[in-house]
Coordinates of C-alpha atoms in Angstrom, one line a residue:
M745 CA 245.7 97.9 252.6
I746 CA 245.6 99.3 256.5
P747 CA 242.3 97.8 258.1
Q748 CA 240.0 100.1 259.5
D749 CA 240.3 99.1 262.8
E750 CA 244.0 100.8 262.9
Y751 CA 243.3 103.7 261.2
N752 CA 243.1 106.7 263.2
T753 CA 239.9 109.2 262.1
S754 CA 241.3 111.8 264.0
Q755 CA 244.8 111.8 261.9
E756 CA 244.7 114.8 259.2
T757 CA 246.2 114.3 255.7
T758 CA 248.2 117.0 254.1
P759 CA 249.1 117.6 250.6
S760 CA 252.7 116.6 251.8
D761 CA 251.9 112.8 252.5
I762 CA 253.3 110.5 250.2
F763 CA 250.4 107.6 250.4
D764 CA 246.7 108.9 250.9
L765 CA 245.9 106.2 254.1
S766 CA 242.3 107.5 254.4
P767 CA 239.7 104.5 253.7
R768 CA 238.2 104.2 250.2
E769 CA 234.5 104.5 250.2
T770 CA 233.7 103.9 246.5
D771 CA 235.3 100.4 246.3
Q772 CA 233.6 98.6 248.9
H773 CA 234.4 95.4 247.1
D774 CA 238.0 96.1 246.8
E775 CA 237.8 96.4 250.5
S776 CA 236.1 93.2 251.2
E777 CA 238.4 91.3 248.8
G778 CA 241.4 93.1 251.1
A779 CA 239.8 91.8 254.3
S780 CA 239.6 88.2 253.5
E781 CA 242.9 88.0 252.4
E782 CA 244.1 89.1 255.6
T783 CA 242.0 87.1 257.7
S784 CA 243.6 84.2 255.5
Q785 CA 247.0 85.4 255.5
E786 CA 246.5 85.4 259.7
E787 CA 245.0 81.9 259.9
A788 CA 247.9 80.6 257.9
P789 CA 250.8 79.2 259.8
K790 CA 253.9 81.6 259.6
V791 CA 257.1 79.9 258.0
E792 CA 260.3 81.3 259.2
P793 CA 262.9 81.7 256.4
T794 CA 265.9 79.7 256.8
P795 CA 268.7 82.2 257.8
R796 CA 271.2 82.3 254.8
K797 CA 274.8 81.5 255.6
P798 CA 276.8 84.1 254.9
R799 CA 280.0 84.0 252.6
I800 CA 283.0 83.6 254.9
T801 CA 286.6 84.4 253.5
G802 CA 290.0 84.5 254.7
D803 CA 291.7 87.4 256.2
R804 CA 291.8 90.2 253.8
S805 CA 294.4 92.0 255.5
L806 CA 296.3 89.3 255.0
W807 CA 296.3 89.6 251.3
F808 CA 297.1 93.4 251.3
L809 CA 299.8 92.5 253.4
Y810 CA 301.2 89.6 250.8
F811 CA 300.6 91.8 248.0
A812 CA 302.5 95.1 249.8
F813 CA 305.6 92.6 250.1
L814 CA 305.5 91.7 246.4
A815 CA 304.9 95.5 245.2
T816 CA 308.0 96.3 246.9
S817 CA 309.9 93.2 245.8
L818 CA 308.6 94.7 242.1
L819 CA 309.9 98.0 242.4
F820 CA 313.3 97.2 244.3
I821 CA 314.3 94.3 242.1
Y822 CA 313.6 96.5 239.1
S823 CA 316.7 98.7 240.5
A824 CA 318.7 95.6 241.6
T825 CA 318.9 93.8 238.7
S826 CA 321.2 96.2 236.6
T827 CA 324.2 93.5 236.6
L828 CA 321.6 90.8 235.4
A829 CA 320.4 92.8 233.2
Y830 CA 324.1 94.3 231.2
R831 CA 325.3 90.4 231.2
G832 CA 321.9 89.3 229.8
E833 CA 320.6 90.2 226.0
S834 CA 317.5 91.7 227.3
L835 CA 317.2 95.1 229.7
Y836 CA 314.0 93.6 231.0
A837 CA 314.5 90.1 231.2
P838 CA 315.5 89.9 234.9
F839 CA 312.4 92.1 235.9
T840 CA 310.0 90.0 233.4
G841 CA 311.5 86.9 234.9
H842 CA 310.6 87.6 238.5
L843 CA 307.3 89.0 237.6
K844 CA 306.6 85.5 236.4
H845 CA 307.6 84.0 239.5
I846 CA 305.3 86.6 240.9
I847 CA 302.4 85.6 239.0
V848 CA 303.3 81.9 239.7
S849 CA 303.3 82.3 243.7
I850 CA 299.9 84.3 243.6
L851 CA 298.5 81.3 241.7
A852 CA 300.0 79.1 244.4
A853 CA 298.8 81.2 247.5
W854 CA 295.3 81.4 245.9
F855 CA 295.1 77.9 245.8
C856 CA 296.5 77.4 249.2
S857 CA 293.6 79.2 250.4
R858 CA 291.1 77.3 249.0
L859 CA 292.5 74.1 250.6
S860 CA 290.2 72.5 253.5
N861 CA 291.3 71.4 257.1
F862 CA 291.8 68.0 255.8
W863 CA 294.4 69.0 253.0
L864 CA 296.2 71.8 255.1
R865 CA 296.5 69.5 258.2
F866 CA 297.2 65.8 256.5
G867 CA 298.7 67.0 252.9
G868 CA 301.3 69.1 254.8
M869 CA 302.4 65.7 255.9
I870 CA 302.7 64.6 252.7
F871 CA 304.0 67.7 251.1
F872 CA 306.9 67.3 254.1
V873 CA 307.7 63.8 253.1
I874 CA 308.1 64.6 249.5
V875 CA 310.0 67.7 250.3
L876 CA 312.3 65.5 252.6
L877 CA 313.2 62.9 250.2
A878 CA 314.2 65.5 247.5
V879 CA 316.4 67.4 250.3
I880 CA 318.0 64.0 250.9
A881 CA 318.8 63.7 247.6
T882 CA 319.9 67.1 246.6
P883 CA 323.7 66.7 247.9
F884 CA 323.6 63.3 245.8
I885 CA 322.2 64.3 242.3
G886 CA 321.6 68.1 242.9
T887 CA 323.1 71.0 240.9
E888 CA 326.0 72.7 241.9
T889 CA 325.2 76.6 242.8
N890 CA 327.6 78.9 244.4
E891 CA 330.1 76.4 245.2
A892 CA 327.4 74.0 246.4
K893 CA 324.7 71.5 245.5
R894 CA 321.4 73.3 246.5
T895 CA 319.3 72.9 243.7
L896 CA 317.1 69.7 242.4
F897 CA 315.0 70.2 239.2
G898 CA 315.3 73.6 239.1
F899 CA 314.1 74.0 242.8
Q900 CA 316.1 74.7 245.9
F901 CA 314.1 72.2 248.1
S902 CA 315.6 73.9 251.3
E903 CA 313.2 76.9 251.0
F904 CA 310.2 74.1 250.9
Y905 CA 311.9 72.0 253.4
K906 CA 311.1 75.2 256.0
V907 CA 307.5 75.0 255.1
G908 CA 307.6 71.1 255.8
V909 CA 309.0 71.9 258.8
I910 CA 306.0 73.8 259.9
C911 CA 303.8 71.4 258.5
L912 CA 305.3 68.6 260.6
A913 CA 305.4 71.0 263.9
S914 CA 301.5 71.6 263.4
V915 CA 300.7 67.9 262.8
V916 CA 303.0 66.2 265.5
L917 CA 303.0 68.7 268.5
S918 CA 298.8 68.6 268.5
I919 CA 298.3 64.8 268.3
R920 CA 297.7 64.3 271.9
Q921 CA 297.9 60.2 271.4
L922 CA 301.3 60.2 270.9
G923 CA 301.7 60.9 274.7
S924 CA 302.9 64.3 276.3
L925 CA 303.8 67.4 274.9
N926 CA 307.3 66.5 275.9
R927 CA 307.6 63.5 273.8
R928 CA 306.1 65.1 271.2
F929 CA 308.5 67.7 271.0
Y930 CA 311.2 65.2 270.9
I931 CA 309.3 63.2 268.1
F932 CA 309.1 66.3 266.0
C933 CA 312.6 67.3 266.7
G934 CA 313.9 63.6 265.9
I935 CA 312.1 63.6 262.4
T936 CA 313.2 67.2 261.5
A937 CA 317.0 66.3 262.2
I938 CA 317.2 63.9 259.4
G939 CA 316.7 66.6 256.7
L940 CA 318.3 69.3 258.8
V941 CA 321.5 67.6 258.3
F942 CA 321.3 67.6 254.8
V943 CA 320.2 71.0 254.7
A944 CA 323.1 72.3 256.7
K945 CA 325.8 70.9 254.8
E946 CA 325.0 72.9 251.9
S947 CA 323.8 75.8 253.5
L948 CA 325.0 76.3 257.1
S949 CA 322.7 79.4 257.6
M950 CA 319.7 77.9 256.6
G951 CA 320.6 75.1 259.1
L952 CA 320.7 77.7 262.0
I953 CA 317.3 79.1 260.9
L954 CA 315.6 75.9 261.5
V955 CA 317.5 75.2 264.8
A956 CA 316.2 78.7 266.2
F957 CA 313.1 77.9 264.4
I958 CA 312.8 74.6 266.5
I959 CA 313.5 76.5 269.9
C960 CA 311.3 78.9 269.3
I961 CA 308.6 77.0 268.4
G962 CA 309.6 74.5 271.4
L963 CA 309.3 77.5 274.1
V964 CA 306.0 78.3 272.8
Q965 CA 304.6 74.8 273.3
T966 CA 306.4 74.0 276.1
G967 CA 307.7 76.5 277.8
L968 CA 311.1 76.1 279.8
S969 CA 310.7 72.3 279.8
K970 CA 313.0 69.6 280.3
S971 CA 312.8 68.8 276.8
L972 CA 313.3 72.5 275.4
L973 CA 316.4 72.6 277.7
T974 CA 318.0 69.3 276.4
I975 CA 317.1 70.2 272.8
G976 CA 318.3 73.8 273.0
G977 CA 321.4 72.5 275.0
V978 CA 322.4 69.7 272.2
G979 CA 321.6 72.5 269.3
L980 CA 323.9 75.2 271.4
G981 CA 326.5 72.2 272.1
V982 CA 326.9 71.2 268.3
I983 CA 327.3 74.9 267.0
M984 CA 329.8 75.5 269.1
L985 CA 331.6 72.3 268.0
L986 CA 331.2 73.6 264.6
L987 CA 332.7 77.3 265.2
A988 CA 335.4 75.7 267.1
C989 CA 336.1 73.2 264.2
L990 CA 336.1 76.4 261.8
L991 CA 338.3 78.5 263.9
L992 CA 341.0 75.8 265.1
L993 CA 341.4 73.3 262.1
P994 CA 344.8 73.7 260.1
D995 CA 344.5 75.9 256.8
S996 CA 345.2 72.6 254.9
V997 CA 342.3 71.0 255.8
I998 CA 340.2 74.3 255.7
K999 CA 341.2 74.6 252.0
Q1000 CA 340.2 71.6 250.7
N1001 CA 336.3 72.5 251.4
S1002 CA 335.7 75.7 249.8
S1003 CA 332.0 76.2 251.8
T1004 CA 333.9 76.1 255.2
A1005 CA 336.5 78.2 254.3
R1006 CA 333.8 81.0 253.5
W1007 CA 332.5 80.5 256.6
R1008 CA 335.9 81.1 258.4
G1009 CA 336.8 84.0 256.2
R1010 CA 333.3 85.6 257.4
I1011 CA 333.5 84.5 261.1
E1012 CA 337.5 86.0 261.3
D1013 CA 336.2 89.3 259.6
F1014 CA 333.2 89.4 261.7
T1015 CA 335.5 88.9 265.1
A1016 CA 338.8 91.0 264.2
K1017 CA 339.9 93.1 266.4
S1018 CA 341.2 95.7 265.1
D1019 CA 338.9 98.5 264.3
S1020 CA 341.2 99.7 261.1
S1021 CA 340.9 96.2 259.7
K1022 CA 337.2 96.4 259.5
F1023 CA 337.3 99.6 257.2
V1024 CA 339.6 97.5 254.8
I1025 CA 337.8 96.1 251.7
N1026 CA 338.9 92.7 250.7
E1027 CA 337.7 89.3 249.0
D1028 CA 335.8 87.8 252.2
N1029 CA 334.4 91.2 253.4
F1030 CA 333.5 93.0 249.8
Q1031 CA 329.5 92.3 250.2
E1032 CA 329.4 93.4 253.8
Q1033 CA 331.5 96.5 253.3
H1034 CA 329.6 97.5 250.0
A1035 CA 326.7 97.2 252.0
R1036 CA 327.3 99.7 254.7
I1037 CA 328.6 102.0 251.8
A1038 CA 325.1 101.9 250.3
I1039 CA 323.6 102.3 254.1
A1040 CA 325.9 105.8 254.2
R1041 CA 325.0 107.1 250.7
S1042 CA 321.3 107.1 251.6
N1043 CA 322.2 110.1 254.0
G1044 CA 319.0 109.2 255.5
T1045 CA 316.5 110.6 252.5
G1046 CA 317.6 108.2 250.3
V1047 CA 319.1 108.9 246.2
F1048 CA 315.3 107.7 244.6
P1049 CA 314.4 104.8 243.8
G1050 CA 316.5 103.9 240.4
N1051 CA 319.3 105.8 241.0
S1052 CA 321.5 103.3 243.6
V1053 CA 325.4 103.1 242.5
E1054 CA 326.0 100.1 245.1
R1055 CA 323.5 98.3 243.2
D1056 CA 325.9 97.6 240.2
I1057 CA 329.0 96.5 242.5
L1058 CA 327.2 94.2 244.9
P1059 CA 327.3 90.7 243.5
E1060 CA 323.9 89.5 245.4
A1061 CA 322.2 92.9 245.4
Y1062 CA 319.0 91.5 244.5
S1063 CA 318.9 88.4 246.8
D1064 CA 321.1 88.6 249.7
F1065 CA 321.7 92.3 250.3
I1066 CA 318.3 94.0 248.6
Y1067 CA 317.8 95.8 252.6
A1068 CA 321.1 97.8 251.4
I1069 CA 319.5 98.8 248.1
I1070 CA 316.3 99.6 249.7
I1071 CA 317.9 101.8 252.3
E1072 CA 319.9 103.5 249.9
E1073 CA 317.5 104.4 247.5
T1074 CA 314.8 105.5 250.1
G1075 CA 316.3 106.3 253.6
F1076 CA 314.5 106.2 256.6
I1077 CA 311.3 105.2 254.9
G1078 CA 312.7 102.1 253.1
M1079 CA 314.5 101.2 256.2
I1080 CA 311.2 101.1 258.6
W1081 CA 308.8 99.9 256.0
V1082 CA 310.3 96.7 255.2
P1083 CA 310.6 96.0 259.1
L1084 CA 307.0 97.3 259.5
L1085 CA 305.9 94.5 257.1
Y1086 CA 307.1 91.9 259.0
I1087 CA 306.0 93.2 262.3
L1088 CA 302.5 93.4 261.1
L1089 CA 302.6 89.9 259.6
F1090 CA 304.1 88.5 262.7
F1091 CA 301.1 90.4 264.8
K1092 CA 298.4 89.3 262.5
L1093 CA 299.3 85.6 262.4
S1094 CA 300.0 85.9 266.5
R1095 CA 296.0 87.6 266.5
W1096 CA 294.6 84.4 264.6
A1097 CA 296.5 81.9 266.3
S1098 CA 295.2 83.5 269.6
R1099 CA 291.5 83.2 268.1
S1100 CA 291.9 79.3 266.9
Q1101 CA 290.1 76.7 268.6
R1102 CA 292.2 74.0 267.1
D1103 CA 296.1 73.5 268.0
W1104 CA 297.1 72.5 264.8
Q1105 CA 296.2 75.6 263.4
R1106 CA 297.7 77.8 266.5
I1107 CA 300.7 76.1 265.8
F1108 CA 300.9 76.8 262.0
L1109 CA 300.2 80.2 262.3
L1110 CA 302.6 80.6 265.2
G1111 CA 305.2 78.8 263.1
V1112 CA 304.8 80.4 259.7
G1113 CA 305.3 84.0 261.8
I1114 CA 308.5 82.9 263.6
M1115 CA 310.0 81.0 260.7
Y1116 CA 310.1 84.1 258.3
T1117 CA 310.3 87.0 260.8
T1118 CA 313.5 85.6 262.0
Q1119 CA 315.0 85.1 258.7
A1120 CA 314.2 88.8 257.6
I1121 CA 315.9 89.7 261.1
I1122 CA 318.8 88.1 260.3
H1123 CA 318.8 89.4 256.6
M1124 CA 318.7 93.0 258.1
C1125 CA 321.2 92.4 260.7
V1126 CA 323.8 90.9 258.1
V1127 CA 323.1 94.2 256.0
T1128 CA 323.8 96.5 259.0
G1129 CA 326.8 94.9 260.1
I1130 CA 325.1 93.2 263.4
S1131 CA 326.2 89.6 262.5
P1132 CA 328.0 87.7 259.8
N1133 CA 327.2 87.2 256.3
T1134 CA 324.6 84.3 255.9
G1135 CA 323.6 84.7 252.4
Q1136 CA 320.2 84.6 253.3
T1137 CA 317.3 86.5 251.3
L1138 CA 314.7 88.6 252.7
P1139 CA 311.2 86.7 252.4
L1140 CA 309.0 87.7 249.6
I1141 CA 311.1 90.8 248.5
S1142 CA 314.4 89.1 247.4
R1143 CA 314.6 87.9 243.9
G1144 CA 314.2 83.7 243.8
G1145 CA 311.8 81.4 242.6
S1146 CA 312.1 78.8 245.1
S1147 CA 312.0 81.2 248.1
L1148 CA 309.0 83.4 246.9
L1149 CA 307.0 80.3 246.2
A1150 CA 307.5 78.3 248.8
T1151 CA 306.8 81.7 251.0
S1152 CA 303.8 82.0 249.3
M1153 CA 302.2 78.5 249.6
A1154 CA 302.8 79.2 253.5
I1155 CA 300.8 82.5 253.4
G1156 CA 298.1 81.5 251.2
A1157 CA 298.2 78.2 254.1
C1158 CA 298.0 80.9 256.7
I1159 CA 295.1 83.0 254.5
G1160 CA 292.6 79.5 254.5
I1161 CA 293.4 78.5 258.0
T1162 CA 291.9 82.3 258.5
R1163 CA 288.9 81.1 256.9
H1164 CA 288.5 78.0 258.6
I1165 CA 288.5 80.0 262.1
R1166 CA 285.9 82.3 260.9
E1167 CA 284.0 79.2 259.8
D1168 CA 284.4 77.5 263.5
E1169 CA 283.6 80.8 265.2
Y1170 CA 280.5 80.9 262.7
Q1171 CA 279.2 77.5 263.6
S1172 CA 280.0 77.9 267.5
Q1173 CA 277.7 80.9 267.1
L1174 CA 274.9 79.3 265.8
E1175 CA 275.2 76.4 268.3
K1176 CA 275.1 79.0 271.4
E1177 CA 271.9 80.2 269.6
E1178 CA 270.2 77.3 269.4
E1179 CA 270.8 76.3 272.6
K1180 CA 269.6 79.8 274.0
E1181 CA 266.2 79.4 272.3
K1182 CA 265.8 75.7 273.5
E1183 CA 266.3 77.5 277.2
N1184 CA 263.9 80.1 275.9
Q1185 CA 261.6 77.3 274.8
A1186 CA 261.9 75.4 277.9
E1187 CA 261.3 78.5 280.2
E1188 CA 258.1 79.2 278.3
T1189 CA 256.8 75.5 278.8
T1190 CA 257.0 75.9 282.2
T1191 CA 255.8 78.9 282.5
T1192 CA 252.5 77.9 280.6
E1193 CA 252.5 74.6 282.9
A1194 CA 252.4 76.4 286.1
D1195 CA 249.9 78.9 284.7
A1196 CA 247.8 76.2 283.9
Q1197 CA 248.3 74.8 287.4
I1198 CA 247.4 77.8 289.0

């Protein structure tokens, strides 16, 4: 009901008007009741409704990237597991087994994305201690896989140790009570080295990835500091010593250790001086040569998913050389699509790290981006012949339950951290608005007092 004094009597109404705004002359009783109600409403104190807190979620684009990885994995693992399907009793058993791993990994990622700041930070330290103990126990009571004891209770804990190292870095490097940043970096490297020795003993390439991660995270946190140069020099010295031992030790000693002999063969094959010998397929370069054949068969356009030939020849086509099968079947599209996913993942995590107001969140996000992007680069370099064979899988794409589960937990934790970053930004915005409102009230009070004095 519009009051009489607000109504313009000169305004003309037309049939097209939805509401008739002219005053009703017939019902004076209703008009008086409306006026009394409006008066009472004006006299009642105005209560401002409490603003409802918006529903804050994690970065959905990270979920999209995560499921893009899994969709790519499902498509090409179905094609690359032909040898497993041939040896098994069921044609779809390898695919359904991988699908079960994906479902479990999605649940683990969702669970980690719902954790609070406390459990993401200090729960990560508990996780690191458990994984460290498992890594130490694996060489003694573990199960032998590919001529090395790498699994314990059905899990390859070296994959989880990478996530544990990221958690350790985020906690140790952010505790300022431990002293200067250089001292914290020394402490982090010392604790990491305990498990690194056991991991590198069974998987040298995994140890090299961890060393690369330590150097990269140190470069990000400390710059070209004395601590980084010291740790980097020690790491480089150990690597050079190992290479010298592999190349200079007599064959009688090398043959006693199958893993040492395998690495020596890979290095000698990669550093072969004769160009013609690189095209001779032997036991040492069998996988690398057939990976190059798979890339050559693509002809740039690919043979279409499901039509790969090298998937039946490469022993580890579904894990160590999945990128070769992707290129063979999709050509340039797959060759660009896979690196693009990792670039986008690293870019998104870096952007969120720059928005975080907490040191441990920033280190964790950067750590996940550095760790798995480095592993992906090494995998692609092996497939394309840029580096010797390392046996590293392609994160979130290659077949492997432990690798997929560990990486999914790391991605889920990153999504949870993005949710907490948004919550911190929301609280900061509320505090700024409250401070601004207090300043406005103080100005109004000052103005009122000045007017009263006048």
